[in-house]
Amino acid sequence: SFARAPIRILKVPHHGSATSSSQLFLDALRPDIAVISAGRGNPFGHPVPTVLERYRQIGAAIYRTDKDGAVTVETDGTAVRVGTFTGRKLTLTVTGR
């Protein structure tokens, strides 16, 4: 068993499809940040609303390429910085989050 990382970032599986991430999976992982790669107007409806709600319920900050454009994640080992093409920004630090 591994100790929980101070900050957890998840690239959401399978574009946020209905079977991409169960509640059990999210309860175990509890990501702070969820990045969803999905094409704008994709014919599959990804990410699906129920999956988005699961991530909201656990308090993850959600970034979506279909809404935010390119998503960039950078770290120096003590802080994580997320930025998007549309200008959204978030910084989390190991201490004082």
mmCIF file with all atom_site columns, C-alpha atoms in Angstrom, residues 8-59:
data_model
loop_
_atom_site.group_PDB
_atom_site.id
_atom_site.type_symbol
_atom_site.label_atom_id
_atom_site.label_alt_id
_atom_site.label_comp_id
_atom_site.label_asym_id
_atom_site.label_entity_id
_atom_site.label_seq_id
_atom_site.pdbx_PDB_ins_code
_atom_site.Cartn_x
_atom_site.Cartn_y
_atom_site.Cartn_z
_atom_site.occupancy
_atom_site.B_iso_or_equiv
_atom_site.pdbx_formal_charge
_atom_site.auth_seq_id
_atom_site.auth_comp_id
_atom_site.auth_asym_id
_atom_site.auth_atom_id
_atom_site.pdbx_PDB_model_num
ATOM 1  C CA . ARG A 1 8  ? -3.547  13.881 -6.752  1.00 0.00 ? 8  ARG A CA 1
ATOM 2  C CA . ILE A 1 9  ? -4.126  14.593 -10.430 1.00 0.00 ? 9  ILE A CA 1
ATOM 3  C CA . LEU A 1 10 ? -6.086  12.199 -12.620 1.00 0.00 ? 10 LEU A CA 1
ATOM 4  C CA . LYS A 1 11 ? -6.292  12.145 -16.392 1.00 0.00 ? 11 LYS A CA 1
ATOM 5  C CA . VAL A 1 12 ? -9.869  10.865 -16.528 1.00 0.00 ? 12 VAL A CA 1
ATOM 6  C CA . PRO A 1 13 ? -10.101 7.510  -18.316 1.00 0.00 ? 13 PRO A CA 1
ATOM 7  C CA . HIS A 1 14 ? -11.867 7.074  -21.666 1.00 0.00 ? 14 HIS A CA 1
ATOM 8  C CA . HIS A 1 15 ? -12.858 10.727 -22.142 1.00 0.00 ? 15 HIS A CA 1
ATOM 9  C CA . GLY A 1 16 ? -15.282 10.555 -19.190 1.00 0.00 ? 16 GLY A CA 1
ATOM 10 C CA . SER A 1 17 ? -17.491 7.835  -20.670 1.00 0.00 ? 17 SER A CA 1
ATOM 11 C CA . ALA A 1 18 ? -20.218 6.247  -18.530 1.00 0.00 ? 18 ALA A CA 1
ATOM 12 C CA . THR A 1 19 ? -17.998 3.273  -17.640 1.00 0.00 ? 19 THR A CA 1
ATOM 13 C CA . SER A 1 20 ? -14.738 5.229  -17.278 1.00 0.00 ? 20 SER A CA 1
ATOM 14 C CA . SER A 1 21 ? -14.602 5.693  -13.520 1.00 0.00 ? 21 SER A CA 1
ATOM 15 C CA . SER A 1 22 ? -16.876 4.083  -10.967 1.00 0.00 ? 22 SER A CA 1
ATOM 16 C CA . GLN A 1 23 ? -17.714 5.643  -7.619  1.00 0.00 ? 23 GLN A CA 1
ATOM 17 C CA . LEU A 1 24 ? -15.587 2.939  -5.953  1.00 0.00 ? 24 LEU A CA 1
ATOM 18 C CA . PHE A 1 25 ? -12.591 3.967  -8.113  1.00 0.00 ? 25 PHE A CA 1
ATOM 19 C CA . LEU A 1 26 ? -13.059 7.655  -7.263  1.00 0.00 ? 26 LEU A CA 1
ATOM 20 C CA . ASP A 1 27 ? -13.577 6.979  -3.555  1.00 0.00 ? 27 ASP A CA 1
ATOM 21 C CA . ALA A 1 28 ? -10.266 5.089  -3.512  1.00 0.00 ? 28 ALA A CA 1
ATOM 22 C CA . LEU A 1 29 ? -8.293  7.643  -5.535  1.00 0.00 ? 29 LEU A CA 1
ATOM 23 C CA . ARG A 1 30 ? -9.983  10.937 -4.528  1.00 0.00 ? 30 ARG A CA 1
ATOM 24 C CA . PRO A 1 31 ? -8.196  13.157 -7.057  1.00 0.00 ? 31 PRO A CA 1
ATOM 25 C CA . ASP A 1 32 ? -7.835  16.868 -6.324  1.00 0.00 ? 32 ASP A CA 1
ATOM 26 C CA . ILE A 1 33 ? -7.709  17.663 -10.045 1.00 0.00 ? 33 ILE A CA 1
ATOM 27 C CA . ALA A 1 34 ? -9.423  15.784 -12.888 1.00 0.00 ? 34 ALA A CA 1
ATOM 28 C CA . VAL A 1 35 ? -8.383  16.447 -16.499 1.00 0.00 ? 35 VAL A CA 1
ATOM 29 C CA . ILE A 1 36 ? -10.771 15.222 -19.188 1.00 0.00 ? 36 ILE A CA 1
ATOM 30 C CA . SER A 1 37 ? -9.635  14.984 -22.794 1.00 0.00 ? 37 SER A CA 1
ATOM 31 C CA . ALA A 1 38 ? -12.684 15.140 -25.070 1.00 0.00 ? 38 ALA A CA 1
ATOM 32 C CA . GLY A 1 39 ? -13.374 16.708 -28.440 1.00 0.00 ? 39 GLY A CA 1
ATOM 33 C CA . ARG A 1 40 ? -15.855 19.570 -28.588 1.00 0.00 ? 40 ARG A CA 1
ATOM 34 C CA . GLY A 1 41 ? -19.227 18.351 -29.882 1.00 0.00 ? 41 GLY A CA 1
ATOM 35 C CA . ASN A 1 42 ? -18.093 14.716 -29.975 1.00 0.00 ? 42 ASN A CA 1
ATOM 36 C CA . PRO A 1 43 ? -20.868 12.315 -31.067 1.00 0.00 ? 43 PRO A CA 1
ATOM 37 C CA . PHE A 1 44 ? -20.525 10.181 -27.924 1.00 0.00 ? 44 PHE A CA 1
ATOM 38 C CA . GLY A 1 45 ? -21.506 12.918 -25.462 1.00 0.00 ? 45 GLY A CA 1
ATOM 39 C CA . HIS A 1 46 ? -18.255 12.607 -23.519 1.00 0.00 ? 46 HIS A CA 1
ATOM 40 C CA . PRO A 1 47 ? -17.848 13.426 -20.743 1.00 0.00 ? 47 PRO A CA 1
ATOM 41 C CA . VAL A 1 48 ? -21.227 12.185 -19.587 1.00 0.00 ? 48 VAL A CA 1
ATOM 42 C CA . PRO A 1 49 ? -23.099 14.181 -16.924 1.00 0.00 ? 49 PRO A CA 1
ATOM 43 C CA . THR A 1 50 ? -23.167 11.355 -14.345 1.00 0.00 ? 50 THR A CA 1
ATOM 44 C CA . VAL A 1 51 ? -19.385 11.019 -14.452 1.00 0.00 ? 51 VAL A CA 1
ATOM 45 C CA . LEU A 1 52 ? -18.910 14.785 -14.153 1.00 0.00 ? 52 LEU A CA 1
ATOM 46 C CA . GLU A 1 53 ? -21.199 14.747 -11.112 1.00 0.00 ? 53 GLU A CA 1
ATOM 47 C CA . ARG A 1 54 ? -19.107 11.998 -9.464  1.00 0.00 ? 54 ARG A CA 1
ATOM 48 C CA . TYR A 1 55 ? -16.013 14.186 -9.763  1.00 0.00 ? 55 TYR A CA 1
ATOM 49 C CA . ARG A 1 56 ? -17.902 17.234 -8.460  1.00 0.00 ? 56 ARG A CA 1
ATOM 50 C CA . GLN A 1 57 ? -19.182 15.251 -5.477  1.00 0.00 ? 57 GLN A CA 1
ATOM 51 C CA . ILE A 1 58 ? -15.652 14.354 -4.354  1.00 0.00 ? 58 ILE A CA 1
ATOM 52 C CA . GLY A 1 59 ? -14.539 17.978 -4.752  1.00 0.00 ? 59 GLY A CA 1
#
